[in-house]
Amino acid sequence: MPRNALSKVFYLFCFSVVACYPMASLANGFYIPFYNAAELGDAFSGGAAIAQDASTAYTNPAGLTRIDHQQIVISAIAVDHRIKFNGTATSPGLGSFTSETGESSSNFPGVIPAFYYALPLSNRWVLGFSVVSPYGLGDDYDDTSLTRYYVTYAQAQSADIGPEVAYKITDKLSAGVGLDALYMRLKAGQMYRTQPLTVADSSIANDSSGWGYGWHAGLLYEFTPQTRVGLSYHSSIVERLEGTSRFYMNNGPTSTSNNLESTTHLPPFTTLSVYHDMTPAWAVMATAEYMQWSFVKNDHEFGIATFAGPININAPKNFHDTWRFAVGTSYQLTDKWLLRAGTEYDQNPTNNTDRDPILPSADRYLASIGAHYQVSKNVGLDAGYAHAFFENQSINNINTTTGNTINGTSKMSTDTLGLQVEWNIT
């Protein structure tokens, strides 16, 4: 392909991925470890060691030294996340009091896209480029639901854009580093009890966005052609978001604050992975990932519109550090077909006091299957499916700003289906 035509394709796909950053659904916390559809099939157990395509630019940039030709990888993972909450909610309102008991449901489908590019410069140096969506959240409740005084809808969307470079230090050891420019947009809405001044609830709608910056790096050591170990680290990122908050008074005027600000801390995490070919056809892999969620202490928001003017809130989160463990396997059935399977356990970072309906996180168990089909020498297709089981999680929250309370049990499940194309440019 001519170089100028390749450049047009490259920039077109970069723009497309950024432009359609996902309305993604909850994985655990608000981190989404669904970075490509190929590894969805083995529950992302290859992690920092598998280095099977250009997506290693994000998971462990050192793995780029295993790519010996230009390569483009385009991935899309559809996510359907479902939440059911059973319990009781109370609200003091403006001098009046209401208490309700029942069930509320949220169903929020979304798509997580990703784009990767690898360019070998020599037998030692390889450049990479990635656009991935590692953080997201999706809630969608009715305006009359039990959760309405906490959340009616919430959408956290992200696009992490980064260049990477890898260097093969020795025949066995490689190192790599990359930069992260992470764009995030947060949209959230909730009802506000203004009775008896109004007949029905009023509402608040917030919309903010901003950038944060960080880095990621890794090492890959190949003991033998059959066995390798990878270690990678992603730094913390501080997102400073700005936007607009609107208060819609029922049967009354709208109040607007153009000074909405918030700060979101994204945690650093470390990934250790091992990959081993048991036979020429059969491979096994495993990953342990440590996320330092304790960086997330509070949710600071400034300039939220109300009927009485803008207010500031400080909602405690007090997340704790967590582990994610995954094991998987692949089997080369024929020259064209590769089969995958895996399972994963991901811990919940929230605590029993501060957990709320916006982020009803719970310990997650994931089972997955997938397949790769080599269409031609230069083109391969991947598909993966996974189902996530969540432990039932209690919510017992008191909002000190509004006086609202909510108590009950949250039940969740998630289905994901991914497709990916890999194009080797020779």
Short mmCIF file of C-alpha atoms in Angstrom, two decimals:
data_model
loop_
_atom_site.label_atom_id
_atom_site.label_comp_id
_atom_site.label_asym_id
_atom_site.label_seq_id
_atom_site.Cartn_x
_atom_site.Cartn_y
_atom_site.Cartn_z
CA MET A 1 0.00 0.00 0.00
CA PRO A 2 1.38 3.50 -0.81
CA ARG A 3 2.63 5.38 2.23
CA ASN A 4 0.21 8.30 1.82
CA ALA A 5 -2.75 5.91 1.56
CA LEU A 6 -1.58 4.07 4.67
CA SER A 7 -1.34 7.37 6.53
CA LYS A 8 -4.92 8.22 5.60
CA VAL A 9 -6.16 4.86 6.88
CA PHE A 10 -4.11 5.30 10.06
CA TYR A 11 -5.52 8.74 10.88
CA LEU A 12 -9.05 7.76 9.84
CA PHE A 13 -9.17 4.89 12.31
CA CYS A 14 -7.57 6.97 15.06
CA PHE A 15 -10.23 9.64 14.59
CA SER A 16 -13.03 7.05 14.46
CA VAL A 17 -12.02 5.42 17.73
CA VAL A 18 -11.70 8.76 19.53
CA ALA A 19 -14.97 10.06 18.09
CA CYS A 20 -16.96 7.02 19.27
CA TYR A 21 -15.39 6.55 22.69
CA PRO A 22 -17.78 4.24 24.46
CA MET A 23 -20.74 4.66 26.71
CA ALA A 24 -19.22 1.77 28.56
CA SER A 25 -20.72 -0.32 31.31
CA LEU A 26 -19.41 -1.22 34.72
CA ALA A 27 -16.69 -3.86 34.91
CA ASN A 28 -15.36 -3.39 38.45
CA GLY A 29 -14.87 -0.02 40.02
CA PHE A 30 -14.85 2.06 36.84
CA TYR A 31 -11.82 0.30 35.29
CA ILE A 32 -12.59 -1.73 32.16
CA PRO A 33 -9.84 -4.29 31.40
CA PHE A 34 -11.40 -5.08 28.00
CA TYR A 35 -8.61 -3.81 25.77
CA ASN A 36 -9.05 -6.16 22.81
CA ALA A 37 -11.46 -8.81 21.53
CA ALA A 38 -8.79 -11.47 21.00
CA GLU A 39 -7.85 -11.66 24.67
CA LEU A 40 -11.49 -11.44 25.70
CA GLY A 41 -11.56 -15.11 24.67
CA ASP A 42 -8.97 -16.12 27.30
CA ALA A 43 -10.25 -13.73 30.02
CA PHE A 44 -7.28 -11.40 29.44
CA SER A 45 -5.02 -13.94 31.11
CA GLY A 46 -2.15 -13.25 28.68
CA GLY A 47 -1.83 -9.73 30.04
CA ALA A 48 1.74 -8.45 29.99
CA ALA A 49 3.30 -11.63 28.55
CA ILE A 50 1.28 -12.85 25.57
CA ALA A 51 2.42 -10.07 23.18
CA GLN A 52 0.60 -11.70 20.27
CA ASP A 53 -0.29 -8.52 18.36
CA ALA A 54 0.03 -4.73 18.40
CA SER A 55 -2.33 -4.38 21.38
CA THR A 56 0.67 -5.17 23.59
CA ALA A 57 1.53 -1.49 23.08
CA TYR A 58 -0.93 -0.74 25.91
CA THR A 59 -0.72 -3.88 28.08
CA ASN A 60 3.12 -4.11 27.96
CA PRO A 61 4.97 -1.97 25.40
CA ALA A 62 8.06 -4.19 25.74
CA GLY A 63 6.14 -6.88 23.85
CA LEU A 64 6.26 -4.77 20.69
CA THR A 65 9.71 -6.24 19.99
CA ARG A 66 7.92 -9.50 19.07
CA ILE A 67 6.19 -7.72 16.16
CA ASP A 68 8.41 -7.98 13.06
CA HIS A 69 6.18 -6.15 10.54
CA GLN A 70 3.78 -3.22 10.40
CA GLN A 71 0.49 -4.18 11.98
CA ILE A 72 -2.91 -2.59 12.58
CA VAL A 73 -5.38 -4.03 15.09
CA ILE A 74 -8.98 -2.79 15.34
CA SER A 75 -11.22 -4.12 18.10
CA ALA A 76 -14.80 -3.55 19.25
CA ILE A 77 -16.40 -5.14 22.31
CA ALA A 78 -20.14 -4.85 22.92
CA VAL A 79 -21.07 -4.79 26.61
CA ASP A 80 -24.50 -5.29 28.17
CA HIS A 81 -24.51 -4.55 31.91
CA ARG A 82 -27.61 -5.16 34.04
CA ILE A 83 -28.32 -4.03 37.61
CA LYS A 84 -31.29 -4.80 39.86
CA PHE A 85 -31.62 -3.04 43.20
CA ASN A 86 -34.04 -4.15 45.91
CA GLY A 87 -34.46 -2.09 49.04
CA THR A 88 -35.70 1.08 50.69
CA ALA A 89 -34.94 4.75 49.99
CA THR A 90 -35.84 7.83 52.03
CA SER A 91 -35.64 11.55 51.31
CA PRO A 92 -36.35 14.48 53.67
CA GLY A 93 -37.07 16.93 50.86
CA LEU A 94 -37.83 20.52 51.88
CA GLY A 95 -39.38 19.89 55.26
CA SER A 96 -41.38 16.84 54.14
CA PHE A 97 -40.37 13.16 54.22
CA THR A 98 -40.85 10.20 51.90
CA SER A 99 -39.97 6.52 52.24
CA GLU A 100 -40.28 3.95 49.44
CA THR A 101 -39.60 0.22 49.13
CA GLY A 102 -39.33 -1.81 45.92
CA GLU A 103 -37.07 -2.76 42.99
CA SER A 104 -35.22 -0.64 40.43
CA SER A 105 -33.45 -1.80 37.27
CA SER A 106 -30.69 -0.42 35.06
CA ASN A 107 -29.74 -1.83 31.67
CA PHE A 108 -26.95 0.01 29.87
CA PRO A 109 -25.46 -1.44 26.65
CA GLY A 110 -22.31 0.08 25.17
CA VAL A 111 -19.37 -0.52 22.83
CA ILE A 112 -15.67 -0.41 23.77
CA PRO A 113 -13.51 0.32 20.70
CA ALA A 114 -9.72 0.12 20.44
CA PHE A 115 -7.05 0.82 17.83
CA TYR A 116 -3.39 -0.28 17.82
CA TYR A 117 -0.48 0.19 15.44
CA ALA A 118 3.04 -1.27 15.46
CA LEU A 119 5.96 -0.12 13.28
CA PRO A 120 9.30 -1.97 13.49
CA LEU A 121 12.21 0.37 12.80
CA SER A 122 14.92 -2.29 13.04
CA ASN A 123 15.47 -5.67 14.66
CA ARG A 124 15.85 -3.82 18.00
CA TRP A 125 13.50 -0.82 17.89
CA VAL A 126 9.70 -0.84 17.46
CA LEU A 127 7.25 2.06 17.66
CA GLY A 128 3.64 1.66 18.74
CA PHE A 129 0.47 3.69 18.97
CA SER A 130 -2.70 2.90 20.90
CA VAL A 131 -6.18 4.32 21.42
CA VAL A 132 -8.08 2.42 24.09
CA SER A 133 -10.96 3.02 26.53
CA PRO A 134 -9.80 1.75 29.93
CA TYR A 135 -12.37 3.51 32.15
CA GLY A 136 -16.13 3.76 31.93
CA LEU A 137 -19.43 3.57 33.75
CA GLY A 138 -23.06 3.21 32.73
CA ASP A 139 -26.22 3.60 34.82
CA ASP A 140 -29.69 4.12 33.37
CA TYR A 141 -32.59 4.16 35.87
CA ASP A 142 -36.13 5.50 35.52
CA ASP A 143 -36.85 8.98 36.85
CA THR A 144 -39.25 7.36 39.34
CA SER A 145 -36.89 4.60 40.54
CA LEU A 146 -35.77 4.07 44.14
CA THR A 147 -32.30 5.31 43.18
CA ARG A 148 -33.49 8.59 41.64
CA TYR A 149 -32.23 10.87 44.45
CA TYR A 150 -28.76 9.38 43.96
CA VAL A 151 -28.69 8.69 40.23
CA THR A 152 -31.01 8.39 37.23
CA TYR A 153 -28.23 8.12 34.68
CA ALA A 154 -24.44 8.17 34.76
CA GLN A 155 -22.04 7.81 31.84
CA ALA A 156 -18.27 7.90 32.23
CA GLN A 157 -16.50 7.71 28.88
CA SER A 158 -12.77 7.66 28.16
CA ALA A 159 -10.22 7.56 25.36
CA ASP A 160 -6.55 6.92 26.23
CA ILE A 161 -4.26 7.99 23.38
CA GLY A 162 -0.60 7.09 23.57
CA PRO A 163 2.61 6.57 21.59
CA GLU A 164 4.92 3.76 22.68
CA VAL A 165 8.49 2.65 21.96
CA ALA A 166 10.18 -0.69 22.66
CA TYR A 167 13.83 -1.76 22.59
CA LYS A 168 15.25 -5.30 22.53
CA ILE A 169 18.11 -5.06 25.04
CA THR A 170 19.29 -8.65 24.57
CA ASP A 171 17.94 -11.65 22.71
CA LYS A 172 15.91 -12.46 25.83
CA LEU A 173 15.11 -9.10 27.47
CA SER A 174 13.03 -6.24 26.06
CA ALA A 175 11.86 -2.94 27.57
CA GLY A 176 9.20 -0.47 26.53
CA VAL A 177 7.55 2.75 27.60
CA GLY A 178 4.51 4.75 26.53
CA LEU A 179 2.69 7.98 27.27
CA ASP A 180 -1.00 8.32 28.18
CA ALA A 181 -3.18 11.29 27.25
CA LEU A 182 -6.55 10.31 28.66
CA TYR A 183 -9.72 12.19 27.73
CA MET A 184 -12.73 11.64 29.97
CA ARG A 185 -16.31 12.81 29.83
CA LEU A 186 -18.74 12.41 32.71
CA LYS A 187 -22.51 12.87 32.38
CA ALA A 188 -24.75 12.33 35.40
CA GLY A 189 -28.30 13.09 36.41
CA GLN A 190 -30.45 12.72 39.52
CA MET A 191 -33.80 13.83 40.85
CA TYR A 192 -34.07 16.39 43.64
CA ARG A 193 -36.98 16.43 46.05
CA THR A 194 -38.46 19.96 46.15
CA GLN A 195 -41.92 19.15 47.51
CA PRO A 196 -43.93 20.92 48.87
CA LEU A 197 -42.64 23.88 46.80
CA THR A 198 -43.39 21.83 43.68
CA VAL A 199 -45.87 19.11 42.82
CA ALA A 200 -43.22 16.63 41.62
CA ASP A 201 -39.44 16.13 41.77
CA SER A 202 -36.99 18.53 40.20
CA SER A 203 -33.80 17.30 38.53
CA ILE A 204 -30.07 18.00 38.13
CA ALA A 205 -28.01 17.30 34.98
CA ASN A 206 -24.19 17.55 34.98
CA ASP A 207 -21.89 17.32 31.97
CA SER A 208 -18.10 17.75 32.27
CA SER A 209 -14.95 16.67 30.47
CA GLY A 210 -11.19 17.06 30.59
CA TRP A 211 -7.75 15.54 30.10
CA GLY A 212 -5.27 13.77 32.34
CA TYR A 213 -1.74 12.55 31.63
CA GLY A 214 0.40 9.61 32.72
CA TRP A 215 2.68 6.87 31.44
CA HIS A 216 3.08 3.10 31.24
CA ALA A 217 6.15 0.90 30.93
CA GLY A 218 7.12 -2.75 30.95
CA LEU A 219 9.69 -5.51 30.69
CA LEU A 220 9.45 -8.81 28.81
CA TYR A 221 11.85 -11.68 29.45
CA GLU A 222 11.86 -14.75 27.19
CA PHE A 223 13.44 -17.66 29.07
CA THR A 224 13.00 -19.91 26.01
CA PRO A 225 11.04 -19.61 22.75
CA GLN A 226 8.23 -21.39 24.63
CA THR A 227 8.22 -19.43 27.91
CA ARG A 228 8.11 -15.72 28.68
CA VAL A 229 7.25 -13.46 31.60
CA GLY A 230 6.01 -9.87 31.39
CA LEU A 231 5.82 -7.11 33.98
CA SER A 232 4.12 -3.78 33.29
CA TYR A 233 3.11 -0.67 35.23
CA HIS A 234 0.53 2.03 34.50
CA SER A 235 0.89 5.27 36.43
CA SER A 236 -1.88 7.11 38.22
CA ILE A 237 -3.71 9.80 36.26
CA VAL A 238 -5.53 12.81 37.68
CA GLU A 239 -8.49 13.93 35.56
CA ARG A 240 -9.56 17.55 36.05
CA LEU A 241 -13.02 17.94 34.54
CA GLU A 242 -14.91 21.14 33.76
CA GLY A 243 -18.40 21.67 32.42
CA THR A 244 -21.97 22.72 33.07
CA SER A 245 -24.56 21.87 35.72
CA ARG A 246 -28.28 22.54 35.26
CA PHE A 247 -31.07 22.45 37.83
CA TYR A 248 -34.55 21.95 36.36
CA MET A 249 -37.18 23.14 38.84
CA ASN A 250 -40.44 21.28 38.37
CA ASN A 251 -42.93 23.75 36.82
CA GLY A 252 -40.37 26.48 37.29
CA PRO A 253 -37.19 28.13 35.95
CA THR A 254 -33.89 26.46 35.11
CA SER A 255 -30.75 27.35 37.07
CA THR A 256 -27.39 26.92 35.31
CA SER A 257 -23.85 26.79 36.66
CA ASN A 258 -21.10 27.08 34.06
CA ASN A 259 -18.41 26.52 36.66
CA LEU A 260 -18.86 22.80 37.30
CA GLU A 261 -15.52 21.27 38.28
CA SER A 262 -14.45 17.88 39.59
CA THR A 263 -11.29 15.88 40.12
CA THR A 264 -11.10 12.15 39.39
CA HIS A 265 -8.12 10.05 40.47
CA LEU A 266 -7.40 7.03 38.29
CA PRO A 267 -5.33 4.41 40.15
CA PRO A 268 -1.90 3.06 39.20
CA PHE A 269 -1.76 -0.68 38.56
CA THR A 270 0.91 -3.36 38.10
CA THR A 271 0.53 -6.48 35.96
CA LEU A 272 2.60 -9.68 36.14
CA SER A 273 1.94 -12.35 33.50
CA VAL A 274 3.43 -15.64 32.33
CA TYR A 275 2.97 -17.45 29.02
CA HIS A 276 4.08 -21.02 28.21
CA ASP A 277 3.69 -23.34 25.20
CA MET A 278 2.99 -26.77 26.65
CA THR A 279 3.14 -28.30 23.16
CA PRO A 280 3.40 -26.78 19.66
CA ALA A 281 -0.43 -26.55 19.67
CA TRP A 282 -1.34 -25.97 23.31
CA ALA A 283 -0.48 -22.87 25.38
CA VAL A 284 -1.33 -21.76 28.92
CA MET A 285 -1.11 -18.29 30.48
CA ALA A 286 -1.84 -16.52 33.76
CA THR A 287 -1.99 -12.95 35.10
CA ALA A 288 -1.99 -11.27 38.50
CA GLU A 289 -2.84 -7.57 38.53
CA TYR A 290 -2.66 -5.22 41.53
CA MET A 291 -4.70 -2.01 41.38
CA GLN A 292 -3.97 0.74 43.89
CA TRP A 293 -7.56 1.92 44.24
CA SER A 294 -6.66 3.50 47.60
CA PHE A 295 -5.67 6.58 45.55
CA VAL A 296 -9.44 7.20 45.25
CA LYS A 297 -10.46 8.78 48.57
CA ASN A 298 -13.15 11.35 47.78
CA ASP A 299 -15.35 12.59 44.98
CA HIS A 300 -14.92 16.37 44.92
CA GLU A 301 -17.44 18.33 42.85
CA PHE A 302 -17.75 22.10 42.74
CA GLY A 303 -20.41 24.35 41.24
CA ILE A 304 -23.39 21.97 41.17
CA ALA A 305 -26.54 23.89 40.31
CA THR A 306 -29.49 23.94 42.73
CA PHE A 307 -32.59 26.15 43.07
CA ALA A 308 -30.73 28.12 45.77
CA GLY A 309 -27.52 28.52 43.76
CA PRO A 310 -24.35 26.45 43.13
CA ILE A 311 -23.09 24.14 45.88
CA ASN A 312 -19.98 22.01 46.45
CA ILE A 313 -19.98 18.39 47.58
CA ASN A 314 -17.36 16.04 48.95
CA ALA A 315 -18.60 12.44 48.74
CA PRO A 316 -16.28 9.95 50.47
CA LYS A 317 -15.26 6.89 48.44
CA ASN A 318 -12.37 5.40 50.44
CA PHE A 319 -11.61 2.69 47.90
CA HIS A 320 -9.15 -0.04 48.88
CA ASP A 321 -6.50 -1.81 46.79
CA THR A 322 -7.54 -4.91 44.87
CA TRP A 323 -6.23 -7.93 42.97
CA ARG A 324 -7.32 -9.39 39.65
CA PHE A 325 -6.34 -12.98 38.77
CA ALA A 326 -6.86 -14.70 35.42
CA VAL A 327 -5.87 -18.03 33.85
CA GLY A 328 -6.41 -19.13 30.28
CA THR A 329 -5.44 -21.47 27.51
CA SER A 330 -5.35 -21.63 23.72
CA TYR A 331 -5.26 -24.54 21.29
CA GLN A 332 -4.14 -24.46 17.64
CA LEU A 333 -6.81 -26.67 16.10
CA THR A 334 -5.69 -26.25 12.47
CA ASP A 335 -3.42 -23.93 10.51
CA LYS A 336 -6.29 -21.43 10.35
CA TRP A 337 -8.21 -21.99 13.61
CA LEU A 338 -7.07 -21.16 17.17
CA LEU A 339 -9.43 -21.75 20.11
CA ARG A 340 -9.31 -19.92 23.46
CA ALA A 341 -10.86 -20.17 26.93
CA GLY A 342 -10.25 -18.51 30.29
CA THR A 343 -11.55 -17.44 33.65
CA GLU A 344 -10.97 -14.42 35.88
CA TYR A 345 -11.58 -13.17 39.41
CA ASP A 346 -11.64 -9.41 40.08
CA GLN A 347 -11.96 -7.93 43.56
CA ASN A 348 -14.28 -5.09 44.51
CA PRO A 349 -12.64 -1.79 45.63
CA THR A 350 -15.64 -0.23 47.42
CA ASN A 351 -16.52 -0.46 51.13
CA ASN A 352 -19.78 -1.18 52.95
CA THR A 353 -20.18 2.39 54.27
CA ASP A 354 -19.52 4.56 51.20
CA ARG A 355 -20.86 2.30 48.43
CA ASP A 356 -23.80 3.89 46.58
CA PRO A 357 -26.10 3.10 43.61
CA ILE A 358 -23.90 5.11 41.23
CA LEU A 359 -21.11 2.55 41.57
CA PRO A 360 -22.53 -0.65 43.14
CA SER A 361 -19.29 -2.53 42.59
CA ALA A 362 -18.94 -6.19 43.68
CA ASP A 363 -16.49 -9.07 43.38
CA ARG A 364 -16.64 -10.38 39.82
CA TYR A 365 -16.12 -13.82 38.29
CA LEU A 366 -15.73 -14.04 34.52
CA ALA A 367 -15.76 -17.03 32.14
CA SER A 368 -14.92 -16.66 28.46
CA ILE A 369 -14.37 -18.45 25.16
CA GLY A 370 -12.99 -17.26 21.84
CA ALA A 371 -11.46 -18.13 18.50
CA HIS A 372 -9.01 -16.79 15.91
CA TYR A 373 -9.38 -17.42 12.18
CA GLN A 374 -6.51 -16.66 9.82
CA VAL A 375 -8.26 -15.42 6.69
CA SER A 376 -5.03 -14.97 4.71
CA LYS A 377 -1.33 -14.45 5.29
CA ASN A 378 -1.94 -10.81 6.23
CA VAL A 379 -5.43 -10.77 7.74
CA GLY A 380 -6.72 -12.49 10.87
CA LEU A 381 -10.10 -12.29 12.61
CA ASP A 382 -10.86 -12.82 16.30
CA ALA A 383 -14.07 -13.23 18.24
CA GLY A 384 -14.65 -13.61 21.97
CA TYR A 385 -17.53 -13.95 24.40
CA ALA A 386 -17.57 -13.60 28.18
CA HIS A 387 -20.15 -13.64 30.94
CA ALA A 388 -19.47 -11.95 34.28
CA PHE A 389 -21.06 -13.10 37.52
CA PHE A 390 -21.13 -10.62 40.42
CA GLU A 391 -21.63 -11.35 44.07
CA ASN A 392 -24.76 -9.74 45.50
CA GLN A 393 -23.73 -6.50 47.16
CA SER A 394 -25.35 -4.58 50.00
CA ILE A 395 -25.80 -0.80 49.81
CA ASN A 396 -26.35 1.20 53.01
CA ASN A 397 -25.62 4.80 52.18
CA ILE A 398 -26.37 8.12 53.86
CA ASN A 399 -25.84 11.23 51.74
CA THR A 400 -24.69 13.83 54.26
CA THR A 401 -25.30 16.69 51.80
CA THR A 402 -28.97 15.95 51.03
CA GLY A 403 -29.97 13.68 53.92
CA ASN A 404 -31.11 10.98 51.49
CA THR A 405 -30.61 7.35 52.51
CA ILE A 406 -30.75 4.09 50.58
CA ASN A 407 -30.55 0.53 51.90
CA GLY A 408 -30.80 -2.73 50.02
CA THR A 409 -29.10 -5.27 47.77
CA SER A 410 -27.69 -4.84 44.28
CA LYS A 411 -27.55 -7.76 41.81
CA MET A 412 -25.52 -7.46 38.60
CA SER A 413 -24.49 -9.42 35.51
CA THR A 414 -22.63 -8.57 32.31
CA ASP A 415 -22.39 -10.13 28.84
CA THR A 416 -19.66 -9.10 26.40
CA LEU A 417 -19.11 -9.99 22.75
CA GLY A 418 -16.02 -8.82 20.88
CA LEU A 419 -14.78 -8.79 17.28
CA GLN A 420 -11.31 -7.87 16.07
CA VAL A 421 -9.37 -7.63 12.82
CA GLU A 422 -5.58 -7.88 12.61
CA TRP A 423 -3.87 -6.58 9.47
CA ASN A 424 -0.22 -7.34 8.82
CA ILE A 425 1.20 -4.83 6.34
CA THR A 426 3.97 -6.40 4.27
#
